mmCIF file of C-alpha atoms and ligand atoms in Angstrom:
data_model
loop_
_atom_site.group_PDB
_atom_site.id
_atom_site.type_symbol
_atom_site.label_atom_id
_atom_site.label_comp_id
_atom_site.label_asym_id
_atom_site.label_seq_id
_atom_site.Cartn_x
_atom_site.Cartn_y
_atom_site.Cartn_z
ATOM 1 C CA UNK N 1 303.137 112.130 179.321
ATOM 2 C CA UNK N 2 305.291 112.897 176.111
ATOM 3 C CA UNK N 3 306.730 110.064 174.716
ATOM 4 C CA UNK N 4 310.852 109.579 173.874
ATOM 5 C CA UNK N 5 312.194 106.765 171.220
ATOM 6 C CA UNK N 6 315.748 106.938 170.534
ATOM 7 C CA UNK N 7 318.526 104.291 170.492
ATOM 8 C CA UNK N 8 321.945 103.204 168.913
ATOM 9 C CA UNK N 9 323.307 100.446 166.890
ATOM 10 C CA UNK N 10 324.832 97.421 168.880
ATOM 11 C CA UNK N 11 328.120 97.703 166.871
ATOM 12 C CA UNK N 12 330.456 98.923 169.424
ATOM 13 C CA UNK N 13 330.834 100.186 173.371
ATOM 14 C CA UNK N 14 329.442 103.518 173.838
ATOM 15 C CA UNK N 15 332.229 106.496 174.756
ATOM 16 C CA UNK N 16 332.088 110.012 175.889
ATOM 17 C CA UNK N 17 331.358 111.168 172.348
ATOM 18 C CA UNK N 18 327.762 108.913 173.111
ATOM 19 C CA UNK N 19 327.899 110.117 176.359
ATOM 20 C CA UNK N 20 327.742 114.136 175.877
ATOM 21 C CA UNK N 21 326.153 113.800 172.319
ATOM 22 C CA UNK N 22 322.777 112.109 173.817
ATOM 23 C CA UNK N 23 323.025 109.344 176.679
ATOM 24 C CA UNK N 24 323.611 112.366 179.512
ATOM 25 C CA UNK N 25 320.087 114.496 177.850
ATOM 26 C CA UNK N 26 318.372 110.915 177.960
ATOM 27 C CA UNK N 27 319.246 110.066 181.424
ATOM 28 C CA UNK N 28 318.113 113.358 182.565
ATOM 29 C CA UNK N 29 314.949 113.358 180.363
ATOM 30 C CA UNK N 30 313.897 109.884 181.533
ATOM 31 C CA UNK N 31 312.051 111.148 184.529
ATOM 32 C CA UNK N 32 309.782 113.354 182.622
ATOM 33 C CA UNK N 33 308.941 111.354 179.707
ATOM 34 C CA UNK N 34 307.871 107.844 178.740
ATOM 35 C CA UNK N 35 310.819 106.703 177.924
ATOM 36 C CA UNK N 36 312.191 104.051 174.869
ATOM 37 C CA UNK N 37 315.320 103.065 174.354
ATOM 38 C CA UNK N 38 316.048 100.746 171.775
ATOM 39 C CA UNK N 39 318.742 98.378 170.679
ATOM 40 C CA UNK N 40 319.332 98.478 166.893
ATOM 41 C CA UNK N 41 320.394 95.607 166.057
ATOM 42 C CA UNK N 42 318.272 95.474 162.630
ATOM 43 C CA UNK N 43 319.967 98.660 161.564
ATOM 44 C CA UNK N 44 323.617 97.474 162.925
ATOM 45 C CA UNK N 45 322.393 93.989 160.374
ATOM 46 C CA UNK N 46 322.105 96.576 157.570
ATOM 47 C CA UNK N 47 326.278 97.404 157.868
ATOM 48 C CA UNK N 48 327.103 94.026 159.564
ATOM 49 C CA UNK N 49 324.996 91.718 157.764
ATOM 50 C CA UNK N 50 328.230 89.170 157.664
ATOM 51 C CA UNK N 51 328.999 89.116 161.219
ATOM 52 C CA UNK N 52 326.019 88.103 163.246
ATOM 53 C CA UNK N 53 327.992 87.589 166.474
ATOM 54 C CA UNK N 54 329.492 91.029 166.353
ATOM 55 C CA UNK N 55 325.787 92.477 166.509
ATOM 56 C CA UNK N 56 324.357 89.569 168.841
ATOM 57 C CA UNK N 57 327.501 90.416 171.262
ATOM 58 C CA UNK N 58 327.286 94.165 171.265
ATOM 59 C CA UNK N 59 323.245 93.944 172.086
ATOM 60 C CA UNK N 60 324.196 92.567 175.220
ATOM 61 C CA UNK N 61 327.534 95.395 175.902
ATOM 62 C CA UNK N 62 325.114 98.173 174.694
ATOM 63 C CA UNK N 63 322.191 97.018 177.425
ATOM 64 C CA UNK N 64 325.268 97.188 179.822
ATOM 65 C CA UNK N 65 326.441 100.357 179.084
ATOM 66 C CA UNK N 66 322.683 101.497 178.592
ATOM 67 C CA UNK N 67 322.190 100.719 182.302
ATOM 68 C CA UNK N 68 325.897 101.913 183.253
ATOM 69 C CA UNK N 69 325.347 105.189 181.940
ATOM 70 C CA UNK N 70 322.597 106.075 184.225
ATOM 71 C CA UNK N 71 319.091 104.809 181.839
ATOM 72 C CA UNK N 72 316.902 103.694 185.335
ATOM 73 C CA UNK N 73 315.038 100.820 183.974
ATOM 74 C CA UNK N 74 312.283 101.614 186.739
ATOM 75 C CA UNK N 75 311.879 104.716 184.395
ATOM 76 C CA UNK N 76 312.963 103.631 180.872
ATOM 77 C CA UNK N 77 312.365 100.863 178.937
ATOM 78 C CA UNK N 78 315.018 99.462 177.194
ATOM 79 C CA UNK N 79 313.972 96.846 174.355
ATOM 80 C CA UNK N 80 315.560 94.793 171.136
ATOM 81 C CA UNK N 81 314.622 96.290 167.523
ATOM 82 C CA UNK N 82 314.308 92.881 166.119
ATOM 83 C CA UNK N 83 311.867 91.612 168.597
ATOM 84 C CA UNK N 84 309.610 93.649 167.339
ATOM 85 C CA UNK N 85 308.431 92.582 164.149
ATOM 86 C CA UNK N 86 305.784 95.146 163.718
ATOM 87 C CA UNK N 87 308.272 98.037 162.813
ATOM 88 C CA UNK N 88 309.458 95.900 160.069
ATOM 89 C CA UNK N 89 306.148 96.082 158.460
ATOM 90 C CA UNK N 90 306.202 99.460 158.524
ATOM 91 C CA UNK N 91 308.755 99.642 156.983
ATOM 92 C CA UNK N 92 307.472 98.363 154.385
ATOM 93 C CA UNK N 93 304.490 100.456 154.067
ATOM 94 C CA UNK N 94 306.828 103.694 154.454
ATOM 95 C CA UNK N 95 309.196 102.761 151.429
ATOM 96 C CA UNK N 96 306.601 103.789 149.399
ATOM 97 C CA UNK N 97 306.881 107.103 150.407
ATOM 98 C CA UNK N 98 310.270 107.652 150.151
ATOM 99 C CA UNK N 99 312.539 107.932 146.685
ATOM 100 C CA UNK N 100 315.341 106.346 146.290
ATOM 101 C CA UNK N 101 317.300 109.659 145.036
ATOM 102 C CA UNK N 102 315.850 111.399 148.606
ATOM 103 C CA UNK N 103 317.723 108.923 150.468
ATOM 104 C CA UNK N 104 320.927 109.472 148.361
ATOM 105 C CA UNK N 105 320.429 113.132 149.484
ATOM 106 C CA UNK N 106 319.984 112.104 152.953
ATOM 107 C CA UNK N 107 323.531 114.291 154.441
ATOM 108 C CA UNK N 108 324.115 111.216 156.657
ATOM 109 C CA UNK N 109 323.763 108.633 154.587
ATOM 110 C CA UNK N 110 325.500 110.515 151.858
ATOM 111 C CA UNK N 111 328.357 110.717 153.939
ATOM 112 C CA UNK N 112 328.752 106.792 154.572
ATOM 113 C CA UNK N 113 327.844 106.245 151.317
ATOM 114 C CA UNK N 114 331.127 108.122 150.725
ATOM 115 C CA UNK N 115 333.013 105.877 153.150
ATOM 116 C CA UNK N 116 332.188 102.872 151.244
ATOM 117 C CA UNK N 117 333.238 103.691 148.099
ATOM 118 C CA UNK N 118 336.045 104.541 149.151
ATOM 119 C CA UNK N 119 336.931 101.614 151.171
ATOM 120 C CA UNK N 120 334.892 98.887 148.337
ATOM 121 C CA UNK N 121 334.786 100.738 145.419
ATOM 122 C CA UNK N 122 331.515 102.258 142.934
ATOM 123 C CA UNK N 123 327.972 102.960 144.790
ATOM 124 C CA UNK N 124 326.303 100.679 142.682
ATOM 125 C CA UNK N 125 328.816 97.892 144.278
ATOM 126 C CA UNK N 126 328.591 98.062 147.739
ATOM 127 C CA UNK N 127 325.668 99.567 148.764
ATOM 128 C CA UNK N 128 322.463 97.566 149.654
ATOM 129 C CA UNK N 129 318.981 98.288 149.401
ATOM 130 C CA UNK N 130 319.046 97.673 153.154
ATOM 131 C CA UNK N 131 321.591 100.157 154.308
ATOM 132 C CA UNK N 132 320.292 103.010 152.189
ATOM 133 C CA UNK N 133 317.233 102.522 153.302
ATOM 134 C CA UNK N 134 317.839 102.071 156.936
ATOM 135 C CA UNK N 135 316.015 105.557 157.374
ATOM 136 C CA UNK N 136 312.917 104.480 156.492
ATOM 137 C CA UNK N 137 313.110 101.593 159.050
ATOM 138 C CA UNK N 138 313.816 104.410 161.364
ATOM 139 C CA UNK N 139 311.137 106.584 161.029
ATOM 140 C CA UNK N 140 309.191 103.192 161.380
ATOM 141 C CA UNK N 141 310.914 102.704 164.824
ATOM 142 C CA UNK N 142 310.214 106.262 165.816
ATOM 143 C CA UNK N 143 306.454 106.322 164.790
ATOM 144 C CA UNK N 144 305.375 102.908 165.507
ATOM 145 C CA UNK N 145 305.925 103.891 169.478
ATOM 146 C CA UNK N 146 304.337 107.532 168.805
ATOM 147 C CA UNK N 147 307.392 108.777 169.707
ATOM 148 C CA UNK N 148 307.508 112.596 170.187
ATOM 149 C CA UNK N 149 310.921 113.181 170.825
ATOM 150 C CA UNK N 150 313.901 112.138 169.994
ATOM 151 C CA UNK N 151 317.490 112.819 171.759
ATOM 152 C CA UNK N 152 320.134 112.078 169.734
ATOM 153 C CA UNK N 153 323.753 113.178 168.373
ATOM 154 C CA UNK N 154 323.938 115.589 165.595
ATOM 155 C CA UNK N 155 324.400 113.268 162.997
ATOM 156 C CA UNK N 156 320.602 111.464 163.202
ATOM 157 C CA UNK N 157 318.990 114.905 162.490
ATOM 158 C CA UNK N 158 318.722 114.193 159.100
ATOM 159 C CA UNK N 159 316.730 110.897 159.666
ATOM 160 C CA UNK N 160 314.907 112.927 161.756
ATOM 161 C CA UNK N 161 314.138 115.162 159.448
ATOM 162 C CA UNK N 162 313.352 112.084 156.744
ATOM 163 C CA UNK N 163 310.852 110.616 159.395
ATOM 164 C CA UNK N 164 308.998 113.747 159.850
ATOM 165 C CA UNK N 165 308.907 113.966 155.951
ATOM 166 C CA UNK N 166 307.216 110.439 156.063
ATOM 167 C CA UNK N 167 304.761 111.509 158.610
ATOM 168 C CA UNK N 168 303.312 114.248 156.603
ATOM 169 C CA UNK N 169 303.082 112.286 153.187
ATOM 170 C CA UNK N 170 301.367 109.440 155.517
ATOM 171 C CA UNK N 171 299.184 111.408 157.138
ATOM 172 C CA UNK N 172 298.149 113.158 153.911
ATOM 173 C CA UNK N 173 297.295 110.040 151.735
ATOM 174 C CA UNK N 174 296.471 107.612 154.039
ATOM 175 C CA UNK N 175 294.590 110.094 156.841
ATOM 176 C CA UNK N 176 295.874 111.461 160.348
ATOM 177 C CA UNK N 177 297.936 108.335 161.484
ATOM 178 C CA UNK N 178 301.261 109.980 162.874
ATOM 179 C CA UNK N 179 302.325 112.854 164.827
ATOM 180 C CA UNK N 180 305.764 114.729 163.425
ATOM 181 C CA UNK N 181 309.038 113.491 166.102
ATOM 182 C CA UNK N 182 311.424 116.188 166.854
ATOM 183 C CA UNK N 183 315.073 115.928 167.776
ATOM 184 C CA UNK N 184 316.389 116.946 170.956
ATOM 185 C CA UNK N 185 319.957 117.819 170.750
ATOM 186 C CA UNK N 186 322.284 118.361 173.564
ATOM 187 C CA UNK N 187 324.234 120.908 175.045
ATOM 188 C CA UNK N 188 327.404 119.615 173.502
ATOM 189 C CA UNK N 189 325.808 117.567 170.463
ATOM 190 C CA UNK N 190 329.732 116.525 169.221
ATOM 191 C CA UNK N 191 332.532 116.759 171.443
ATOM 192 C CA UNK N 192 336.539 117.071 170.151
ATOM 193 C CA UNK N 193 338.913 113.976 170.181
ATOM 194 C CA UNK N 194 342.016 114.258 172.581
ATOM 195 C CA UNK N 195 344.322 114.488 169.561
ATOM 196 C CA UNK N 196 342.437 117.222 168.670
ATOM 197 C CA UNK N 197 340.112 115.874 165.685
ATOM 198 C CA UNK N 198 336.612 117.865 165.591
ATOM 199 C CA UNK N 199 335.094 114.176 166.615
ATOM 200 C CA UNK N 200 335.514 111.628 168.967
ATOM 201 C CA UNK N 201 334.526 108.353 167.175
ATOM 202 C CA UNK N 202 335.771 104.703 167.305
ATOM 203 C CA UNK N 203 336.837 104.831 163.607
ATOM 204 C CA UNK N 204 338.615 107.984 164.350
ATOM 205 C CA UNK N 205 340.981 105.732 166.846
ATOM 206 C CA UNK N 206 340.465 108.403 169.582
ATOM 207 C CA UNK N 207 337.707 107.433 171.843
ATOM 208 C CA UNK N 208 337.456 107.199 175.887
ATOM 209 C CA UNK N 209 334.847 104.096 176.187
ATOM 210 C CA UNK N 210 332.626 104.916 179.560
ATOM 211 C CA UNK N 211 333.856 101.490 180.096
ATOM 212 C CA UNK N 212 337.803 102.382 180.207
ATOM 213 C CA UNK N 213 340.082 101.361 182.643
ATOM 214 C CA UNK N 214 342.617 103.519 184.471
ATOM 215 C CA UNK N 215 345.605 102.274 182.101
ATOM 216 C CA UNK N 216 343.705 103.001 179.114
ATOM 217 C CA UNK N 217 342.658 106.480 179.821
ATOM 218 C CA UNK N 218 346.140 107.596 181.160
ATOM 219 C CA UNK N 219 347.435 106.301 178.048
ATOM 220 C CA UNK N 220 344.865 108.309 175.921
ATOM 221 C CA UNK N 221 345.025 111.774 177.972
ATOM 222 C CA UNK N 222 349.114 111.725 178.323
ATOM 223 C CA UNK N 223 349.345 111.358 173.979
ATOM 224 C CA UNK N 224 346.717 114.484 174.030
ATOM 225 C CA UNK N 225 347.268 117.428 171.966
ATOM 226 C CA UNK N 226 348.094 121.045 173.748
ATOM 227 C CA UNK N 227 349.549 123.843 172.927
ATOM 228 C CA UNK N 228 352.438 123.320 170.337
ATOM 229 C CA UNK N 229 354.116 126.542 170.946
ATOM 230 C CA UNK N 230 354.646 125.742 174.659
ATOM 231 C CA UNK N 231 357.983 123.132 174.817
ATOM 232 C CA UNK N 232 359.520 123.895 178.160
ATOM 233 C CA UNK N 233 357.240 123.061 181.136
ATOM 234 C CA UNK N 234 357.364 126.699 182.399
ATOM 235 C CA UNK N 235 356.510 128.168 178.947
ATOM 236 C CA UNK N 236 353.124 130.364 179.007
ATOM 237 C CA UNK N 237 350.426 128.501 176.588
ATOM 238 C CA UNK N 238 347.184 129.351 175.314
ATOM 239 C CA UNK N 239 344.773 126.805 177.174
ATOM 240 C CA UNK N 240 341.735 127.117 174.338
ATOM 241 C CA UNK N 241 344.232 125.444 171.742
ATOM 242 C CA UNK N 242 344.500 122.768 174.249
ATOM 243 C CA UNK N 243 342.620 119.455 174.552
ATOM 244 C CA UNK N 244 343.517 118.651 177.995
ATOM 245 C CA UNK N 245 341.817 122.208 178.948
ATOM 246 C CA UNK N 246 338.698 121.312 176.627
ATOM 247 C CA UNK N 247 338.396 118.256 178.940
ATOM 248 C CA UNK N 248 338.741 120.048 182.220
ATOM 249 C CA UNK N 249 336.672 121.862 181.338
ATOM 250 C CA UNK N 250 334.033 118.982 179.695
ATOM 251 C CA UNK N 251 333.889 117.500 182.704
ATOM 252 C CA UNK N 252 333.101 120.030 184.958
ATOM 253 C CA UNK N 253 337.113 120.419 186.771
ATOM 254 C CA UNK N 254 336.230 122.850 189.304
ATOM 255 C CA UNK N 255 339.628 124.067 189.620
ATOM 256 C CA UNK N 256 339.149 125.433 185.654
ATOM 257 C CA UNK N 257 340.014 128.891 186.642
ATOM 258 C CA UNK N 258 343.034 128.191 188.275
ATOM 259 C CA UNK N 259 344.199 125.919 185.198
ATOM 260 C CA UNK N 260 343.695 128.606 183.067
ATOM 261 C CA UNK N 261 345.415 131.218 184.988
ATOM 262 C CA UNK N 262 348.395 128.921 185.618
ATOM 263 C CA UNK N 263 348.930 127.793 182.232
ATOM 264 C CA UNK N 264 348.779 131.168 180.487
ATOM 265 C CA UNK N 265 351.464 132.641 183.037
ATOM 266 C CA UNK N 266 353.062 129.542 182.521
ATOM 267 C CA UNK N 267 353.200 127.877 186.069
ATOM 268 C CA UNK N 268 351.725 125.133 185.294
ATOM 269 C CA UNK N 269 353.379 121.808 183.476
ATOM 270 C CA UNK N 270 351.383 119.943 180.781
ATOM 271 C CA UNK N 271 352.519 116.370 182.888
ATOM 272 C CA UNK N 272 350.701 117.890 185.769
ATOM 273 C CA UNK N 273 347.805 118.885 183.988
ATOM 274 C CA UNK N 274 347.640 115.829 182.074
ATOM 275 C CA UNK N 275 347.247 113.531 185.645
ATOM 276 C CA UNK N 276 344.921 115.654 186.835
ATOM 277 C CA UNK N 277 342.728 115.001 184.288
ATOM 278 C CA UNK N 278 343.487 111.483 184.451
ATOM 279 C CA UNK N 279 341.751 111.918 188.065
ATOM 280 C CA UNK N 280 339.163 114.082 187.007
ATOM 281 C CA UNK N 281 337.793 111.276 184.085
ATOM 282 C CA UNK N 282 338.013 108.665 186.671
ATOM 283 C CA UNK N 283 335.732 110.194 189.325
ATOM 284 C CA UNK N 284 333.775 111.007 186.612
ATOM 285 C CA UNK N 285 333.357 107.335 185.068
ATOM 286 C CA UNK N 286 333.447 105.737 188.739
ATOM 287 C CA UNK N 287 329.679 105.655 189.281
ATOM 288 C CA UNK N 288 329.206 104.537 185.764
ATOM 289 C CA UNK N 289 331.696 101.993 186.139
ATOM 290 C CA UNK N 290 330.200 100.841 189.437
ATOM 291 C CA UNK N 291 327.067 100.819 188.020
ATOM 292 C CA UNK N 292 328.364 98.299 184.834
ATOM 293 C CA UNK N 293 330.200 95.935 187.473
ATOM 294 C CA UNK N 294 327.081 95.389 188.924
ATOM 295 C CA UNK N 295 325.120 94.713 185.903
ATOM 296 C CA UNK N 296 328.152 91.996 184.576
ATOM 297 C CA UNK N 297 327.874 90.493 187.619
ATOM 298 C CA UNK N 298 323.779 90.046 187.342
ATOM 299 C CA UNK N 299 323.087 89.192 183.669
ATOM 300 C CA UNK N 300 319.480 87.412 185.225
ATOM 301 C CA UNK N 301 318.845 90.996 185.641
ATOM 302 C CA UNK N 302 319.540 92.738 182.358
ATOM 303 C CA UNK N 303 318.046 89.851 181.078
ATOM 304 C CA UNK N 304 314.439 90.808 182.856
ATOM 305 C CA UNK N 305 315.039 94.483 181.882
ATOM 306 C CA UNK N 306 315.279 93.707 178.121
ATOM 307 C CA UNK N 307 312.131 91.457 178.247
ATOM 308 C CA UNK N 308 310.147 93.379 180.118
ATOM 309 C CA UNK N 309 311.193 96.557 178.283
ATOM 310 C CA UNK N 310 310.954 94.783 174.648
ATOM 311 C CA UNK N 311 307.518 93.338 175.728
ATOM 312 C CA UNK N 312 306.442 96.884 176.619
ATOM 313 C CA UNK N 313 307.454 98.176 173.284
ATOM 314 C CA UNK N 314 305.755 95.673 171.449
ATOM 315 C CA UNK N 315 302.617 96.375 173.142
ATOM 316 C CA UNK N 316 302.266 99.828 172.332
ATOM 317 C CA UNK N 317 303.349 99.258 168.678
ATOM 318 C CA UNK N 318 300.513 96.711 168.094
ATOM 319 C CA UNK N 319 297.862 99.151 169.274
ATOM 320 C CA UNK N 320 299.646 101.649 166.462
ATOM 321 C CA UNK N 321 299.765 99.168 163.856
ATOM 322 C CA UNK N 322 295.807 98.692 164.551
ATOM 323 C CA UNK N 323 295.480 102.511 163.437
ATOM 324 C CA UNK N 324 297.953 102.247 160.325
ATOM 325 C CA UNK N 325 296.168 98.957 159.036
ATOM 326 C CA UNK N 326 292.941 100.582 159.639
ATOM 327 C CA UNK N 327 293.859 103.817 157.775
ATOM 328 C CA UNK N 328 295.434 101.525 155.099
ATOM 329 C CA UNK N 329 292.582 99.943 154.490
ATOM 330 C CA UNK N 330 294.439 96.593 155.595
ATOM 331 C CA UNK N 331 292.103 95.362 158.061
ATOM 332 C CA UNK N 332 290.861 92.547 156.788
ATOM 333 C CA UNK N 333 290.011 90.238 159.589
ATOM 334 C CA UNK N 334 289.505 92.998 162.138
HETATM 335 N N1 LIG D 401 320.584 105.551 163.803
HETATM 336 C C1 LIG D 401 320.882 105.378 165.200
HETATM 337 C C2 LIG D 401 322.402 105.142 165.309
HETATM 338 O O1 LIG D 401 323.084 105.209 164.373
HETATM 339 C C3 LIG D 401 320.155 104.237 165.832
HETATM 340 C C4 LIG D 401 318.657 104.279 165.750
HETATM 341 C C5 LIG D 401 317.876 103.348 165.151
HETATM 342 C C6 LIG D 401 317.793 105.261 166.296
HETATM 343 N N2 LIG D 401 316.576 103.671 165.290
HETATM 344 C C7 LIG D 401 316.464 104.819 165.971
HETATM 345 C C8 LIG D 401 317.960 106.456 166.994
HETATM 346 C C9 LIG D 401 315.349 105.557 166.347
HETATM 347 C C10 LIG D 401 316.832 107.177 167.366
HETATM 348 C C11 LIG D 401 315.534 106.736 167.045
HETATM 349 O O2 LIG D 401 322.911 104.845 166.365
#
């Protein structure tokens, strides 16, 4: 069986930007694949290295929403970065490979690179060796499981891309050691915010958390963004300007076609259509919701899950490491 790594950073709840970008093609693929999930709490460390409990908190939310979202820990295994100390000396050994003006190019990392300055001033000021580097320690977690694919959001193609570079200059100094990871994207790698932004991100102030109540997604869905040229309720609109369409249609609405048809003759009020997908988002995040009430209410059990899966990681990486000291000539005692 074909082996998947992938993972997020503990920083935050996961929403339906997560939830479309990768979490959905990772549920699905889990039956097929051996499966890794892991909790990146090393990498979150490399933004959050002041707030320790923000990380340590959102390890436990993420394993929660992990499990929420559908990840069957009968099939996956869901385990801690840090708890596997292995990956960190790889790490190690990769930064060798890697320049530091590569990982300035690195589109990603470039881009929150640009974030920082702007929010603490000059590069040289605010950004760590840790945090540029934090694709290096990726490829690490990636390779260290032999990972062959990857399913991510758009965004981590780049590190991909970095990890595969890694893999060949690896494998062409020290010997065949790695095999190259590719990304699996999904169908809809970045869905659009309500308000209409090309993202849906927490920073961006306009994400719908799988873990949402009723209140807060009514709230959300009635400030959406439609059609600006349609004031009066009976107005015709264009429904592919609209974000409450866009959702509808997201999430699968099987009445699309009449939406469509109603709103362009007009016959249909944006109110209306706006509580109907207030309906349509809850059924959808019911089951997940369910699923998350059950898990709060039996930590014991996501406790077991995270051992058993971070145990399971570890395991595999040590045989690995074996290989990459061996082909590193670092075998000293062996
Ligand atoms: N960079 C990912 C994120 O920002 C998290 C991550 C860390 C990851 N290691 C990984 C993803 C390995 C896939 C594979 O959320």
């Amino acid at each position: 069986m074909k082996t998947i790594i992938t993972g997020d950073r503990p920083t935050g709840r996961l929403h339906l930007g997560h939830y479309f970008g990768s979490v959905q093609n990772r549920v699905k693929m889990q039956y097929d694949y051996d499966t890794y999930i892991l909790i990146a709490d090393v990498q979150a460390l490399t933004d959050n290295f002041e707030n320790p409990q923000k990380v340590r908190e959102n390890v436990h939310e993420l394993a929660l929403d992990y499990l929420a979202a559908g990840i069957d820990p009968t099939h996956s295994h869901i385990y801690i970065q840090s708890c596997i100390p292995e990956v960190a000396e790889l790490t190690v050994y990769f930064s060798n490979l890697v320049t530091v003006s590569r990982l300035y190019r690195n589109p990603t990392t470039k881009h929150e690179v640009g974030q920082k300055t702007e929010l603490f001033g000059s590069d040289g000021e605010s950004i760590t060796y840790g945090f540029l580097g934090y694709p290096v320690s990726q490829a690490a977690d990636i390779t260290a499981l032999d990972g062959d694919y990857v399913p991510v959001g758009e965004d981590q193609v780049p590190h991909i891309e970095q990890t595969r570079e890694i893999v060949r200059k690896f494998n062409t100094i020290y010997g065949e050691t790695f095999k190259e990871p590719e990304a699996v994207l999904s169908e809809t790698p970045r869905i659009k915010g309500l308000d209409g932004n090309d993202k849906m991100g927490k920073s961006l102030g306009n994400a719908i958390y799988l873990a949402d109540t009723e209140e807060e997604v009514s709230k959300k869905v009635m400030s959406a963004v439609t059609d600006p040229s349609k004031i009066k309720k009976d107005d015709p609109a264009n429904p592919d300007i609209c974000m409450v369409y866009y959702y509808h249609k997201l999430l699968n609405n099987p009445n699309l076609d009449t939406i469509c048809k109603e709103c362009k003759a007009g016959s249909r009020g944006c109110v209306a259509c706006k509580k109907e997908l207030i309906k349509v988002m809850m059924e959808f995040l019911k089951p997940i919701q369910e699923r998350r009430k059950y898990y709060e209410e039996h930590p014991e059990e996501v406790e077991r899950i995270l051992q058993e899966g971070t145990a399971s990681a570890r395991e595999r990486t040590k045989e690995v490491m074996k290989r990459v000291r061996k082909n590193m000539k670092l075998d000293y005692f062996e």
